[in-house]
mmCIF file of C-alpha atoms and ligand atoms in Angstrom:
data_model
loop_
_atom_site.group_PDB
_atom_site.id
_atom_site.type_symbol
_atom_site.label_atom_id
_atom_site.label_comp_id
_atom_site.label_asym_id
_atom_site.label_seq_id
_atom_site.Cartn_x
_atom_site.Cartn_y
_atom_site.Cartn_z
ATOM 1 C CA UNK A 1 105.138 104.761 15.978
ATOM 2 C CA UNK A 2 103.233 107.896 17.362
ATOM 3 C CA UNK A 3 101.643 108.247 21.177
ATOM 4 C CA UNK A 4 99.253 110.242 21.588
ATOM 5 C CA UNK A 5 96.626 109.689 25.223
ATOM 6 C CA UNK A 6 93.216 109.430 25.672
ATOM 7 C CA UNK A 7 92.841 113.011 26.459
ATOM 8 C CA UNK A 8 94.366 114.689 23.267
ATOM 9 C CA UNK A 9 92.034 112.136 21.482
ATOM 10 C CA UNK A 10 88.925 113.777 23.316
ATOM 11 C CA UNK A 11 88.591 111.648 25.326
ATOM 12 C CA UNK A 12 89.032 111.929 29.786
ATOM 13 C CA UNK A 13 92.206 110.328 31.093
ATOM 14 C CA UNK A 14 95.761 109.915 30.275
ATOM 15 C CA UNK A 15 95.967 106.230 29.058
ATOM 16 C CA UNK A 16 98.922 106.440 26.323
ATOM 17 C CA UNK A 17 97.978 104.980 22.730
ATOM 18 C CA UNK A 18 100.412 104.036 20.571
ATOM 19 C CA UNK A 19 99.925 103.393 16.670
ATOM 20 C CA UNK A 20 101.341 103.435 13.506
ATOM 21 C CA UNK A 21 98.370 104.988 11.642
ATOM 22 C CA UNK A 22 96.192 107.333 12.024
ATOM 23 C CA UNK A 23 93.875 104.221 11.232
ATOM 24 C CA UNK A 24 95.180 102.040 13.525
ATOM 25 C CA UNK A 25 94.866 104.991 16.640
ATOM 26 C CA UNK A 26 91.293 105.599 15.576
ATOM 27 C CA UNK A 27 90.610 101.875 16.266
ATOM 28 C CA UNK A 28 92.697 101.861 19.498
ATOM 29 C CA UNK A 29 90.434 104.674 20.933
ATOM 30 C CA UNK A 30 87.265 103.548 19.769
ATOM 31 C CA UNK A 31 88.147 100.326 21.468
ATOM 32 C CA UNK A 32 90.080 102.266 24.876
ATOM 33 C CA UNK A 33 86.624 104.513 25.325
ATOM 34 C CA UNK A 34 84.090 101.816 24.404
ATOM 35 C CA UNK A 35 86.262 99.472 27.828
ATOM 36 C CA UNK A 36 86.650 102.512 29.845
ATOM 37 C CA UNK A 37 84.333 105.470 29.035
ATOM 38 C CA UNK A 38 81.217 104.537 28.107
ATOM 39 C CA UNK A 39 79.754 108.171 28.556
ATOM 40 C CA UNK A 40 81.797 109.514 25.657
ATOM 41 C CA UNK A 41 81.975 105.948 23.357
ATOM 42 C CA UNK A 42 78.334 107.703 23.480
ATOM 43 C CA UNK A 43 78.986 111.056 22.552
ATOM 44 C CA UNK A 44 81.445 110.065 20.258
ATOM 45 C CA UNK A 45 79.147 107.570 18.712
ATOM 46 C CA UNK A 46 76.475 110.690 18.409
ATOM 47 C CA UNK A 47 78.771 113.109 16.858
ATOM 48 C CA UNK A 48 79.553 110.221 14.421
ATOM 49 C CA UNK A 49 75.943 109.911 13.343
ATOM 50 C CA UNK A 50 75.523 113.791 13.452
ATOM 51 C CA UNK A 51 78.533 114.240 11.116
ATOM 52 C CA UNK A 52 81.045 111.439 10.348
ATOM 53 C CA UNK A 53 84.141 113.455 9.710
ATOM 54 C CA UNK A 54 83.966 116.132 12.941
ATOM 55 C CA UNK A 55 86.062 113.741 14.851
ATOM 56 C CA UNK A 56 88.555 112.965 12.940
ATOM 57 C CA UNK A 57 88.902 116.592 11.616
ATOM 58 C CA UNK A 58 89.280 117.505 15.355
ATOM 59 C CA UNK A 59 91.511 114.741 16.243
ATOM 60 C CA UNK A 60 94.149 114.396 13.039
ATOM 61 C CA UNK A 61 95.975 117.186 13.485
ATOM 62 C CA UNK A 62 97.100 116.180 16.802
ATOM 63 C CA UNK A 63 98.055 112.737 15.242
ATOM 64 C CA UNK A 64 100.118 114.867 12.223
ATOM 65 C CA UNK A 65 101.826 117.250 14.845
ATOM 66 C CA UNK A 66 102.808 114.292 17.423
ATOM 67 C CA UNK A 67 106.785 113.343 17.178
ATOM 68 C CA UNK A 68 107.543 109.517 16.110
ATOM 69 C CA UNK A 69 109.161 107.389 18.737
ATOM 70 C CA UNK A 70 111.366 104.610 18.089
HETATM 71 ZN ZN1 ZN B 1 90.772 107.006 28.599
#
């Protein structure tokens, strides 16, 4: 299991995430910003449209570099 928060996933505050996959963390977030920040579940939704893979290009590194926890 990985942890990465709202913040390294671009989003604005420092709810912790936890997931197995990449996948999985993706889905978490989506759902996190869509309850919580619906100003960037906006932007995010836009930058989707404007060029699916930006985010995740962004974003998966940070998922690759973060440490697994038991
Ligand atoms: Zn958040």
């Amino acid at each position: 299991m990985k942890i990465l928060t709202c913040k390294e996933l671009g989003g604005e505050c420092d709810a912790r995430l936890s997931a197995e996959t990449w996948k999985e963390i993706v889905g978490k977030m989506v759902d996190h910003v869509v309850t919580h920040h619906s100003e960037t579940a906006k932007e995010m939704e836009k930058m989707h449209n404007e060029d699916p893979e930006k985010w995740g290009k962004e974003h998966k590194p940070l998922w690759e570099a973060a440490p697994e926890m038991q």
